[in-house]
Every structure is written in structure tokens, then in C-alpha cells.
Amino acid sequence: MTTTIGFTDTDKSTSAVLEDVIRSMDAEHVTLRQILEKMGESGLLLLCGLLSLPFLVPVSIPGVSTVFGAGIVLIGIAVTFNRFPWLPSKLADRKLERSKLVPVLERGLTILRKVDRYVRPRLLGLTTGGLVNRVNGLVLTFAGVLLMMPLSFIPFSNTLPGVAILLLSTGISQRDGGVVLAGHLLVVLTMVYFAGLAWAAYAAGNSLLG
């Protein structure tokens, strides 16, 4: 099932959107699909940022980048096409107990409110408009692809795209063009770093053959 998620719902900060979602939870059970549909793009980008957190260290756990990177790619595609991403029904429609979920979300809300002190709407030309959102979504998707590269044993090969994903997801959700620009630059830096690794491998191969 695909659902239009819209881009106008991010006029509010992610913390404000999450607070609205918590207040709207009046049923005993809720599903991940219902939460993400209520949060719209903000919810997807918040999830994307959370998926990038394990990679903010020089060397990541092997195998994790492929799984989490795939999730980030799905979210990037969803943002690009303004659609709710495909999720397995068992995951999207699994019932979660409100009494256990709300305390977790409230702890997340406390962290997001602290983040709100440092990010704010600025350089709106980099975050506003359908075309710009699609470009940002494509860059986010590409960063997810870079994260999936089987190079976790090489220092910073996951960290660079991981930081880029965190910056992009935060900047897009908060309409902070400065943070989005930093994310774009990190993606370029990642490409340069990977190109350097490829050149070094090629040079080492030639020296061995020679």
C-alpha cells in the first residue's frame, strides 16, 4: 500500500509533530503504519536519522550497513516520490501497546527538543519546493547506497555516509538548508574518499603485477 505523505507537514518541527502524535494516541494499541502516516515526512526522516546512528564511529559492525542502508534507501525513495514506503505487513501493521510505546516516544521527544535548539528554518531555497525535495530525496537515497557498500572494515567508509544521512534527514525535516548543504558536501566527500580507495587498490594491484 502506498500513501501520499506530503511535504507541507514539516512546517512544524519534528518534536512538535511527535508531540501531536503522542497526544493523538487514544486507543489501547497502535501500529507503526499509523504512527508514520500521522507523522508524515517528519516520521520517515526521524526513522532515517535513527538508522544512521550506529555508523557514527570509525569502524561499524559488518553486515549492519547493508540492512540499515536498505531501510534508508527505501525512505529516500519514499521522500523522493512523496509516498509512504513499502513495509512488510507483519512489521507495518503489528499492534503495539500504547502504555509501553508512549514512554519511549516521550524520551525521544526530550532529545528532539534539545536538537531543536541548534537547527532552525534557514536557507529555505535548499529545502522548499517539490523539485528541491526530490533532489534532496535522491541524494539521501544515494547516501544510503554508499552506506550499503561492503567496506565496513575500512575506517570511515560507513561513518562519512552515516553522518551525511543524519545531516540530510535532520536538515530536510527541520527545513534547515545549512544542515542540508553540509549533508550534500559530506556525500561529495564520501565519493572522493571511495574514489581514493579505488585508486589505491588499483595502484596496489598494478605494483603487485609489475
XYZ file of N, CA, C and O in Angstrom:
840
model
N 0.835 -1.188 0.000
C 0.000 0.000 0.000
C 0.870 1.238 0.000
O 1.832 1.319 0.754
N 0.571 2.231 -0.818
C 1.299 3.498 -0.806
C 0.352 4.618 -0.429
O -0.804 4.633 -0.827
N 0.832 5.548 0.340
C 0.039 6.665 0.801
C 0.842 7.929 0.603
O 2.021 7.979 0.915
N 0.199 8.989 0.082
C 0.891 10.263 -0.068
C 1.240 10.797 1.305
O 0.408 10.848 2.195
N 2.486 11.182 1.498
C 2.915 11.664 2.811
C 3.000 13.181 2.865
O 2.917 13.769 3.920
N 3.159 13.835 1.737
C 3.159 15.285 1.720
C 4.435 15.901 2.257
O 5.150 15.304 3.046
N 4.722 17.126 1.827
C 5.912 17.823 2.296
C 5.549 19.014 3.166
O 6.382 19.530 3.869
N 4.291 19.463 3.131
C 3.919 20.647 3.896
C 3.843 20.361 5.385
O 3.897 21.264 6.188
N 3.748 19.069 5.785
C 3.613 18.773 7.202
C 4.891 19.047 7.970
O 4.890 19.001 9.183
N 5.979 19.348 7.320
C 7.225 19.623 8.023
C 7.391 21.109 8.321
O 8.473 21.549 8.671
N 6.315 21.895 8.182
C 6.366 23.276 8.635
C 6.570 23.307 10.154
O 7.112 24.256 10.702
N 6.125 22.242 10.838
C 6.359 22.103 12.266
C 7.690 21.399 12.491
O 8.134 20.634 11.660
N 8.290 21.630 13.640
C 9.498 20.887 13.984
C 9.134 19.434 14.216
O 7.985 19.100 14.511
N 10.130 18.550 14.097
C 9.878 17.126 14.307
C 9.392 16.875 15.721
O 8.525 16.021 15.947
N 9.926 17.598 16.693
C 9.486 17.408 18.078
C 8.014 17.786 18.242
O 7.260 17.104 18.949
N 7.579 18.858 17.562
C 6.172 19.274 17.645
C 5.258 18.240 16.992
O 4.171 17.943 17.503
N 5.705 17.680 15.856
C 4.919 16.650 15.179
C 4.800 15.416 16.062
O 3.724 14.833 16.211
N 5.922 14.999 16.668
C 5.901 13.829 17.540
C 5.013 14.071 18.748
O 4.286 13.167 19.192
N 5.048 15.271 19.279
C 4.191 15.600 20.415
C 2.722 15.491 20.036
O 1.897 14.968 20.809
N 2.363 15.957 18.831
C 0.983 15.836 18.349
C 0.569 14.370 18.220
O -0.562 13.995 18.541
N 1.492 13.547 17.726
C 1.207 12.115 17.563
C 0.952 11.468 18.919
O 0.007 10.688 19.081
N 1.785 11.786 19.908
C 1.613 11.215 21.246
C 0.252 11.607 21.823
O -0.460 10.784 22.408
N -0.121 12.862 21.636
C -1.412 13.334 22.156
C -2.586 12.655 21.463
O -3.652 12.474 22.062
N -2.401 12.282 20.192
C -3.500 11.688 19.421
C -3.682 10.201 19.699
O -4.655 9.600 19.254
N -2.762 9.591 20.438
C -2.852 8.155 20.729
C -3.856 7.917 21.851
O -3.530 7.963 23.033
N -5.097 7.659 21.470
C -6.124 7.421 22.473
C -6.596 5.970 22.500
O -7.376 5.578 23.370
N -6.140 5.153 21.537
C -6.511 3.739 21.505
C -5.519 2.923 22.324
O -4.388 3.364 22.597
N -5.931 1.707 22.692
C -5.070 0.842 23.501
C -3.870 0.345 22.709
O -2.792 0.134 23.272
N -4.061 0.160 21.400
C -2.976 -0.316 20.534
C -2.814 0.619 19.339
O -3.762 1.290 18.924
N -1.607 0.651 18.797
C -1.316 1.468 17.617
C -0.308 0.712 16.767
O 0.442 -0.128 17.286
N -0.294 0.967 15.456
C 0.650 0.289 14.572
C 1.702 1.264 14.059
O 1.496 2.487 14.080
N 2.828 0.714 13.585
C 3.886 1.548 13.013
C 3.363 2.320 11.814
O 3.701 3.489 11.616
N 2.508 1.686 11.014
C 1.935 2.362 9.848
C 1.149 3.601 10.269
O 1.267 4.676 9.674
N 0.337 3.454 11.324
C -0.472 4.586 11.788
C 0.411 5.723 12.298
O 0.135 6.904 12.032
N 1.489 5.365 13.006
C 2.390 6.386 13.542
C 3.058 7.160 12.411
O 3.091 8.393 12.400
N 3.604 6.429 11.425
C 4.315 7.076 10.325
C 3.371 7.896 9.452
O 3.747 8.952 8.933
N 2.140 7.407 9.268
C 1.176 8.170 8.465
C 0.794 9.466 9.166
O 0.585 10.498 8.524
N 0.700 9.434 10.505
C 0.385 10.648 11.254
C 1.554 11.625 11.246
O 1.374 12.835 11.163
N 2.770 11.104 11.328
C 3.951 11.967 11.346
C 4.363 12.415 9.958
O 5.080 13.396 9.800
N 3.909 11.686 8.914
C 4.227 12.084 7.549
C 5.717 12.033 7.281
O 6.438 11.158 7.768
N 6.208 12.983 6.509
C 7.622 13.029 6.138
C 8.528 13.131 7.359
O 9.602 12.529 7.400
N 8.076 13.857 8.377
C 8.894 14.016 9.586
C 9.187 12.673 10.225
O 10.297 12.418 10.683
N 8.174 11.799 10.271
C 8.358 10.485 10.860
C 9.350 9.643 10.085
O 10.191 8.952 10.670
N 9.259 9.694 8.765
C 10.180 8.929 7.927
C 11.612 9.419 8.108
O 12.552 8.623 8.226
N 11.788 10.721 8.138
C 13.130 11.285 8.267
C 13.697 11.060 9.660
O 14.905 10.859 9.822
N 12.832 11.065 10.678
C 13.275 10.750 12.028
C 13.784 9.306 12.082
O 14.861 9.027 12.639
N 13.032 8.389 11.468
C 13.452 6.987 11.405
C 14.767 6.856 10.646
O 15.656 6.098 11.037
N 14.903 7.620 9.573
C 16.128 7.603 8.769
C 17.328 8.051 9.609
O 18.399 7.427 9.571
N 17.151 9.109 10.379
C 18.220 9.586 11.246
C 18.602 8.556 12.295
O 19.788 8.356 12.576
N 17.614 7.865 12.859
C 17.890 6.837 13.860
C 18.685 5.685 13.255
O 19.579 5.128 13.895
N 18.373 5.326 12.005
C 19.075 4.233 11.346
C 20.540 4.579 11.070
O 21.372 3.680 10.913
N 20.859 5.871 11.010
C 22.242 6.282 10.722
C 23.125 6.297 11.966
O 24.349 6.298 11.854
N 22.531 6.292 13.144
C 23.289 6.462 14.386
C 24.351 5.390 14.636
O 25.435 5.712 15.138
N 24.090 4.117 14.311
C 25.125 3.098 14.588
C 26.425 3.298 13.804
O 27.429 2.660 14.115
N 26.414 4.158 12.804
C 27.582 4.291 11.932
C 28.419 5.531 12.234
O 29.330 5.867 11.480
N 28.125 6.193 13.331
C 28.859 7.407 13.677
C 30.135 7.094 14.444
O 30.555 7.836 15.329
N 30.758 5.986 14.111
C 32.056 5.579 14.670
C 32.940 5.178 13.497
O 32.427 4.833 12.421
N 34.285 5.243 13.642
C 35.174 4.970 12.504
C 34.961 3.626 11.825
O 35.030 3.521 10.610
N 34.714 2.546 12.595
C 34.508 1.218 12.017
C 33.198 0.656 12.534
O 32.972 0.613 13.745
N 32.297 0.245 11.628
C 30.982 -0.243 12.009
C 30.951 -1.764 12.059
O 31.881 -2.446 11.624
N 29.846 -2.291 12.583
C 29.663 -3.735 12.680
C 29.375 -4.288 11.285
O 28.443 -3.823 10.617
N 30.137 -5.281 10.814
C 29.914 -5.839 9.470
C 28.489 -6.372 9.305
O 27.956 -7.005 10.205
N 27.900 -6.105 8.156
C 26.578 -6.616 7.845
C 25.449 -5.669 8.188
O 24.402 -5.665 7.533
N 25.636 -4.851 9.234
C 24.580 -3.934 9.668
C 24.325 -2.857 8.615
O 23.187 -2.454 8.378
N 25.391 -2.395 7.974
C 25.251 -1.309 6.998
C 24.365 -1.722 5.826
O 23.635 -0.887 5.284
N 24.401 -2.986 5.443
C 23.573 -3.445 4.323
C 22.098 -3.385 4.679
O 21.272 -2.885 3.903
N 21.750 -3.878 5.868
C 20.352 -3.907 6.300
C 19.826 -2.499 6.548
O 18.782 -2.100 6.027
N 20.561 -1.719 7.346
C 20.110 -0.369 7.665
C 20.163 0.531 6.429
O 19.306 1.392 6.242
N 21.197 0.320 5.595
C 21.292 1.102 4.366
C 20.102 0.865 3.463
O 19.586 1.799 2.828
N 19.625 -0.387 3.393
C 18.457 -0.696 2.574
C 17.225 0.046 3.084
O 16.415 0.565 2.303
N 17.092 0.113 4.423
C 15.979 0.861 5.001
C 16.056 2.338 4.662
O 15.040 2.974 4.342
N 17.268 2.897 4.696
C 17.456 4.309 4.364
C 17.162 4.561 2.896
O 16.566 5.585 2.539
N 17.565 3.624 2.035
C 17.261 3.749 0.600
C 15.752 3.772 0.376
O 15.237 4.596 -0.404
N 15.010 2.898 1.052
C 13.547 2.865 0.915
C 12.930 4.189 1.361
O 12.017 4.708 0.715
N 13.444 4.743 2.461
C 12.930 6.025 2.947
C 13.281 7.143 1.961
O 12.454 8.017 1.674
N 14.520 7.120 1.437
C 14.921 8.129 0.455
C 14.036 8.104 -0.778
O 13.635 9.157 -1.297
N 13.704 6.906 -1.252
C 12.818 6.775 -2.407
C 11.431 7.300 -2.069
O 10.793 7.983 -2.877
N 10.961 7.002 -0.847
C 9.645 7.481 -0.425
C 9.591 9.003 -0.389
O 8.611 9.615 -0.826
N 10.663 9.631 0.134
C 10.720 11.097 0.176
C 10.778 11.665 -1.245
O 10.123 12.666 -1.561
N 11.555 11.008 -2.116
C 11.692 11.481 -3.495
C 10.358 11.496 -4.218
O 10.020 12.459 -4.923
N 9.572 10.436 -4.032
C 8.301 10.301 -4.759
C 7.098 10.681 -3.912
O 5.961 10.497 -4.348
N 7.361 11.226 -2.714
C 6.276 11.730 -1.874
C 5.277 10.635 -1.544
O 4.069 10.850 -1.569
N 5.780 9.445 -1.246
C 4.923 8.301 -0.966
C 5.366 7.580 0.295
O 6.552 7.542 0.609
N 4.388 6.995 0.989
C 4.695 6.155 2.134
C 5.443 4.930 1.640
O 5.041 4.315 0.661
N 6.562 4.567 2.266
C 7.365 3.470 1.737
C 6.721 2.104 1.948
O 5.901 1.922 2.845
N 7.131 1.161 1.112
C 6.666 -0.205 1.286
C 7.300 -0.793 2.531
O 8.498 -0.645 2.763
N 6.471 -1.425 3.356
C 6.945 -2.124 4.542
C 6.246 -3.471 4.627
O 5.077 -3.586 4.244
N 6.909 -4.508 5.097
C 6.240 -5.799 5.281
C 5.034 -5.642 6.200
O 5.113 -4.940 7.221
N 3.924 -6.269 5.862
C 2.698 -6.128 6.649
C 2.890 -6.522 8.107
O 2.343 -5.889 9.017
N 3.705 -7.561 8.331
C 3.927 -8.015 9.708
C 4.589 -6.938 10.544
O 4.381 -6.856 11.756
N 5.397 -6.105 9.904
C 6.073 -5.017 10.606
C 5.192 -3.782 10.682
O 5.028 -3.180 11.746
N 4.601 -3.386 9.554
C 3.837 -2.141 9.486
C 2.537 -2.206 10.280
O 2.098 -1.190 10.838
N 1.907 -3.379 10.334
C 0.581 -3.499 10.949
C 0.584 -4.258 12.274
O -0.474 -4.618 12.789
N 1.766 -4.514 12.801
C 1.844 -5.175 14.103
C 1.347 -4.218 15.191
O 1.752 -3.059 15.250
N 0.475 -4.711 16.050
C -0.103 -3.868 17.086
C 0.886 -3.679 18.234
O 1.470 -4.629 18.736
N 1.061 -2.412 18.621
C 1.962 -2.056 19.713
C 1.138 -1.497 20.863
O 0.186 -0.732 20.650
N 1.484 -1.863 22.093
C 0.751 -1.393 23.254
C 1.068 0.076 23.530
O 2.235 0.450 23.658
N 0.015 0.880 23.615
C 0.196 2.312 23.858
C 0.935 2.563 25.174
O 1.807 3.438 25.249
N 0.614 1.808 26.210
C 1.197 2.035 27.527
C 2.710 1.844 27.534
O 3.426 2.477 28.321
N 3.218 0.982 26.645
C 4.655 0.746 26.564
C 5.330 1.657 25.549
O 6.510 2.003 25.697
N 4.592 2.056 24.521
C 5.163 2.860 23.441
C 5.309 4.331 23.812
O 6.334 4.957 23.513
N 4.307 4.883 24.472
C 4.318 6.322 24.781
C 5.528 6.745 25.611
O 6.176 7.758 25.296
N 5.901 6.013 26.688
C 7.100 6.421 27.445
C 8.363 6.473 26.581
O 9.208 7.359 26.769
N 8.491 5.530 25.634
C 9.650 5.523 24.736
C 9.628 6.760 23.842
O 10.653 7.433 23.649
N 8.461 7.066 23.283
C 8.338 8.230 22.407
C 8.585 9.522 23.186
O 9.148 10.474 22.650
N 8.166 9.557 24.436
C 8.362 10.762 25.241
C 9.849 10.996 25.530
O 10.298 12.142 25.582
N 10.606 9.902 25.705
C 12.054 10.060 25.883
C 12.693 10.588 24.599
O 13.583 11.444 24.641
N 12.218 10.082 23.464
C 12.701 10.589 22.182
C 12.342 12.054 21.994
O 13.121 12.829 21.431
N 11.159 12.437 22.479
C 10.713 13.827 22.381
C 11.643 14.755 23.154
O 11.960 15.862 22.696
N 12.113 14.317 24.313
C 13.042 15.115 25.116
C 14.330 15.388 24.342
O 14.853 16.508 24.358
N 14.847 14.359 23.648
C 16.075 14.518 22.855
C 15.832 15.466 21.690
O 16.657 16.348 21.397
N 14.692 15.309 21.007
C 14.398 16.143 19.838
C 14.266 17.617 20.227
O 14.659 18.498 19.465
N 13.724 17.879 21.394
C 13.590 19.265 21.838
C 14.960 19.910 22.036
O 15.135 21.106 21.802
N 15.945 19.116 22.455
C 17.311 19.629 22.594
C 17.914 19.918 21.220
O 18.628 20.913 21.037
N 17.621 19.027 20.253
C 18.122 19.225 18.889
C 17.536 20.498 18.287
O 18.216 21.223 17.548
N 16.271 20.784 18.620
C 15.592 21.967 18.075
C 16.314 23.271 18.411
O 16.130 24.286 17.747
N 17.153 23.250 19.457
C 17.868 24.468 19.838
C 18.936 24.844 18.813
O 19.341 25.999 18.726
N 19.385 23.850 18.054
C 20.524 24.065 17.153
C 20.136 24.114 15.670
O 20.935 24.571 14.855
N 18.966 23.618 15.332
C 18.525 23.663 13.939
C 17.282 24.530 13.841
O 16.474 24.581 14.765
N 17.147 25.217 12.715
C 16.010 26.122 12.527
C 15.831 26.359 11.036
O 16.755 26.148 10.244
N 14.659 26.791 10.612
C 14.450 27.075 9.193
C 15.384 28.191 8.702
O 15.398 29.285 9.262
N 16.217 27.889 7.691
C 17.110 28.871 7.091
C 17.537 28.349 5.729
O 17.416 27.152 5.443
N 18.016 29.250 4.875
C 18.362 28.881 3.505
C 17.265 28.018 2.900
O 17.499 26.920 2.409
N 16.036 28.540 2.943
C 14.863 27.751 2.566
C 14.877 27.325 1.108
O 14.158 26.393 0.725
N 15.688 27.975 0.281
C 15.784 27.569 -1.111
C 16.327 26.158 -1.271
O 16.125 25.519 -2.313
N 17.004 25.662 -0.246
C 17.574 24.310 -0.289
C 16.643 23.270 0.311
O 16.977 22.081 0.332
N 15.469 23.689 0.800
C 14.558 22.738 1.440
C 13.104 22.899 1.005
O 12.251 22.119 1.440
N 12.816 23.890 0.189
C 11.430 24.204 -0.146
C 11.147 23.962 -1.629
O 11.950 24.319 -2.481
N 9.994 23.355 -1.896
C 9.575 23.125 -3.273
C 9.678 21.659 -3.676
O 10.545 20.928 -3.185
N 8.772 21.239 -4.556
C 8.733 19.850 -4.980
C 10.022 19.372 -5.623
O 10.514 18.286 -5.317
N 10.593 20.191 -6.524
C 11.815 19.792 -7.222
C 12.978 19.648 -6.241
O 13.738 18.668 -6.303
N 13.120 20.614 -5.337
C 14.208 20.568 -4.358
C 14.058 19.341 -3.461
O 15.038 18.656 -3.150
N 12.824 19.048 -3.041
C 12.603 17.878 -2.188
C 12.970 16.591 -2.904
O 13.498 15.662 -2.291
N 12.702 16.541 -4.198
C 13.056 15.344 -4.962
C 14.571 15.196 -5.093
O 15.105 14.099 -4.992
N 15.240 16.316 -5.304
C 16.705 16.281 -5.374
C 17.285 15.822 -4.035
O 18.156 14.944 -3.978
N 16.784 16.397 -2.942
C 17.260 16.002 -1.625
C 16.959 14.529 -1.343
O 17.773 13.818 -0.743
N 15.786 14.076 -1.790
C 15.434 12.676 -1.615
C 16.360 11.758 -2.382
O 16.758 10.695 -1.889
N 16.728 12.161 -3.591
C 17.659 11.362 -4.392
C 19.045 11.308 -3.756
O 19.702 10.259 -3.748
N 19.506 12.447 -3.232
C 20.813 12.470 -2.571
C 20.788 11.595 -1.324
O 21.744 10.853 -1.045
N 19.677 11.642 -0.579
C 19.525 10.794 0.599
C 19.550 9.315 0.205
O 20.193 8.489 0.866
N 18.868 8.988 -0.884
C 18.859 7.614 -1.393
C 20.268 7.178 -1.781
O 20.709 6.064 -1.453
N 20.988 8.057 -2.477
C 22.351 7.745 -2.908
C 23.272 7.546 -1.708
O 24.135 6.657 -1.709
N 23.073 8.358 -0.655
C 23.873 8.200 0.564
C 23.609 6.834 1.197
O 24.531 6.195 1.717
N 22.357 6.390 1.126
C 22.024 5.063 1.625
C 22.729 3.972 0.833
O 23.190 2.975 1.399
N 22.821 4.162 -0.490
C 23.533 3.206 -1.346
C 25.015 3.173 -0.972
O 25.625 2.098 -0.883
N 25.609 4.341 -0.742
C 27.016 4.403 -0.332
C 27.232 3.686 0.998
O 28.244 3.021 1.200
N 26.252 3.815 1.901
C 26.352 3.153 3.191
C 26.325 1.632 3.044
O 26.931 0.903 3.846
N 25.631 1.135 2.022
C 25.496 -0.299 1.810
C 26.745 -0.929 1.206
O 26.844 -2.162 1.157
N 27.692 -0.124 0.758
C 28.912 -0.675 0.163
C 29.622 -1.574 1.175
O 29.752 -1.210 2.341
N 30.076 -2.753 0.752
C 30.708 -3.708 1.685
C 32.129 -3.301 2.069
O 33.105 -3.990 1.767
N 32.249 -2.149 2.748
C 33.568 -1.625 3.103
C 33.668 -1.312 4.591
O 34.496 -0.495 4.998
N 32.818 -1.959 5.405
C 32.758 -1.613 6.828
C 34.085 -1.840 7.552
O 34.335 -1.251 8.607
N 34.948 -2.682 6.977
C 36.243 -2.956 7.607
C 37.239 -1.820 7.391
O 38.303 -1.784 8.004
N 36.911 -0.879 6.503
C 37.785 0.264 6.226
C 37.320 1.452 7.070
O 36.149 1.821 7.024
N 38.207 2.056 7.849
C 37.813 3.195 8.694
C 37.116 4.299 7.904
O 37.536 4.640 6.800
N 36.044 4.824 8.463
C 35.275 5.966 7.952
C 34.446 5.644 6.707
O 33.734 6.519 6.212
N 34.499 4.412 6.183
C 33.721 4.097 4.982
C 32.226 4.097 5.263
O 31.415 4.346 4.359
N 31.832 3.799 6.494
C 30.428 3.906 6.900
C 30.147 5.213 7.628
O 29.028 5.721 7.602
N 31.177 5.755 8.290
C 30.967 6.966 9.081
C 30.601 8.163 8.207
O 29.671 8.922 8.530
N 31.327 8.350 7.112
C 31.061 9.507 6.242
C 29.635 9.507 5.690
O 28.922 10.505 5.838
N 29.167 8.421 5.042
C 27.781 8.442 4.574
C 26.789 8.452 5.728
O 25.690 9.026 5.598
N 27.170 7.850 6.885
C 26.278 7.870 8.039
C 26.031 9.278 8.543
O 24.888 9.667 8.824
N 27.092 10.064 8.650
C 26.947 11.459 9.076
C 26.161 12.252 8.027
O 25.308 13.083 8.369
N 26.428 11.990 6.750
C 25.691 12.675 5.680
C 24.200 12.395 5.787
O 23.368 13.311 5.641
N 23.835 11.149 6.048
C 22.421 10.765 6.174
C 21.786 11.461 7.370
O 20.658 11.957 7.283
N 22.506 11.504 8.486
C 21.976 12.176 9.672
C 21.752 13.660 9.403
O 20.711 14.228 9.776
N 22.716 14.305 8.739
C 22.579 15.729 8.413
C 21.423 15.970 7.448
O 20.629 16.898 7.636
N 21.322 15.140 6.410
C 20.263 15.312 5.417
C 18.886 15.104 6.035
O 17.970 15.906 5.815
N 18.725 14.019 6.796
C 17.414 13.735 7.381
C 17.009 14.821 8.376
O 15.848 15.246 8.395
N 17.978 15.308 9.167
C 17.678 16.373 10.125
C 17.382 17.683 9.404
O 16.407 18.373 9.720
N 18.209 18.033 8.428
C 18.029 19.296 7.715
C 16.731 19.355 6.926
O 16.037 20.378 6.926
N 16.371 18.254 6.251
C 15.133 18.235 5.471
C 13.933 18.350 6.398
O 13.001 19.123 6.147
N 13.938 17.577 7.502
C 12.783 17.567 8.402
C 12.596 18.906 9.102
O 11.469 19.322 9.360
N 13.708 19.612 9.390
C 13.626 20.889 10.102
C 13.677 22.093 9.162
O 13.689 23.227 9.613
N 13.746 21.827 7.854
C 13.839 22.898 6.853
C 15.064 23.791 7.108
O 15.008 25.017 6.955
N 16.165 23.149 7.498
C 17.406 23.870 7.748
C 18.336 23.647 6.557
O 19.028 22.626 6.464
N 18.369 24.612 5.650
C 19.161 24.477 4.444
C 20.647 24.389 4.710
O 21.379 23.758 3.956
N 21.117 25.005 5.801
C 22.531 24.932 6.144
C 22.951 23.509 6.471
O 24.012 23.040 6.033
N 22.115 22.808 7.216
C 22.410 21.420 7.574
C 22.305 20.522 6.340
O 23.108 19.604 6.149
N 21.312 20.796 5.483
C 21.168 20.029 4.236
C 22.402 20.210 3.359
O 22.924 19.240 2.792
N 22.891 21.446 3.243
C 24.087 21.718 2.445
C 25.283 20.944 2.988
O 26.071 20.372 2.215
N 25.421 20.908 4.314
C 26.509 20.136 4.921
C 26.370 18.657 4.571
O 27.376 17.978 4.318
N 25.130 18.161 4.521
C 24.902 16.773 4.140
C 25.318 16.500 2.709
O 25.937 15.469 2.412
N 25.001 17.415 1.796
C 25.414 17.279 0.401
C 26.945 17.242 0.283
O 27.501 16.444 -0.480
N 27.602 18.119 1.030
C 29.062 18.170 0.991
C 29.673 16.871 1.517
O 30.687 16.394 0.994
N 29.058 16.283 2.549
C 29.554 15.010 3.090
C 29.385 13.885 2.075
O 30.224 12.987 1.995
N 28.316 13.934 1.285
C 28.130 12.920 0.237
C 29.240 13.045 -0.808
O 29.819 12.044 -1.246
N 29.559 14.288 -1.202
C 30.656 14.512 -2.149
C 31.974 14.033 -1.561
O 32.769 13.372 -2.239
N 32.217 14.350 -0.283
C 33.444 13.911 0.384
C 33.527 12.383 0.424
O 34.604 11.805 0.234
N 32.381 11.732 0.650
C 32.346 10.266 0.652
C 32.736 9.709 -0.708
O 33.515 8.744 -0.808
N 32.211 10.325 -1.775
C 32.548 9.876 -3.127
C 34.046 10.044 -3.399
O 34.681 9.168 -3.995
N 34.608 11.163 -2.962
C 36.048 11.401 -3.143
C 36.852 10.365 -2.362
O 37.845 9.814 -2.869
N 36.420 10.072 -1.139
C 37.108 9.093 -0.304
C 37.065 7.712 -0.947
O 38.086 7.008 -1.020
N 35.890 7.303 -1.441
C 35.756 5.997 -2.093
C 36.580 5.939 -3.379
O 37.171 4.901 -3.702
N 36.613 7.051 -4.113
C 37.423 7.094 -5.335
C 38.901 6.930 -4.986
O 39.656 6.245 -5.701
N 39.323 7.553 -3.878
C 40.706 7.407 -3.430
C 41.025 5.973 -3.044
O 42.110 5.465 -3.360
N 40.071 5.307 -2.387
C 40.264 3.902 -2.031
C 40.387 3.033 -3.281
O 41.235 2.133 -3.344
N 39.530 3.311 -4.276
C 39.568 2.541 -5.522
C 40.897 2.751 -6.245
O 41.497 1.793 -6.760
N 41.363 3.999 -6.268
C 42.646 4.292 -6.929
C 43.795 3.601 -6.203
O 44.698 3.044 -6.826
N 43.766 3.614 -4.851
C 44.821 2.977 -4.070
C 44.841 1.464 -4.317
O 45.908 0.854 -4.444
N 43.633 0.862 -4.408
C 43.548 -0.574 -4.680
C 44.073 -0.888 -6.068
O 44.788 -1.886 -6.278
N 43.723 -0.034 -7.024
C 44.193 -0.223 -8.405
C 45.719 -0.101 -8.491
O 46.394 -0.919 -9.132
N 46.276 0.917 -7.827
C 47.721 1.127 -7.823
C 48.454 -0.035 -7.159
O 49.502 -0.479 -7.623
N 47.868 -0.539 -6.039
C 48.494 -1.666 -5.358
C 48.466 -2.910 -6.222
O 49.453 -3.671 -6.284
N 47.375 -3.112 -6.951
C 47.283 -4.258 -7.862
C 48.300 -4.185 -8.967
O 48.933 -5.192 -9.323
N 48.468 -2.987 -9.524
C 49.465 -2.812 -10.617
C 50.885 -3.054 -10.109
O 51.708 -3.634 -10.822
N 51.157 -2.603 -8.882
C 52.523 -2.786 -8.352
C 52.814 -4.262 -8.111
O 53.936 -4.729 -8.293
N 51.795 -5.010 -7.700
C 51.971 -6.445 -7.471
C 52.187 -7.183 -8.780
O 53.041 -8.092 -8.895
N 51.427 -6.778 -9.807
C 51.552 -7.415 -11.111
C 52.868 -7.040 -11.768
O 53.438 -7.808 -12.545
N 53.326 -5.809 -11.489
C 54.571 -5.360 -12.090
C 55.759 -5.984 -11.412
O 56.833 -6.101 -11.978
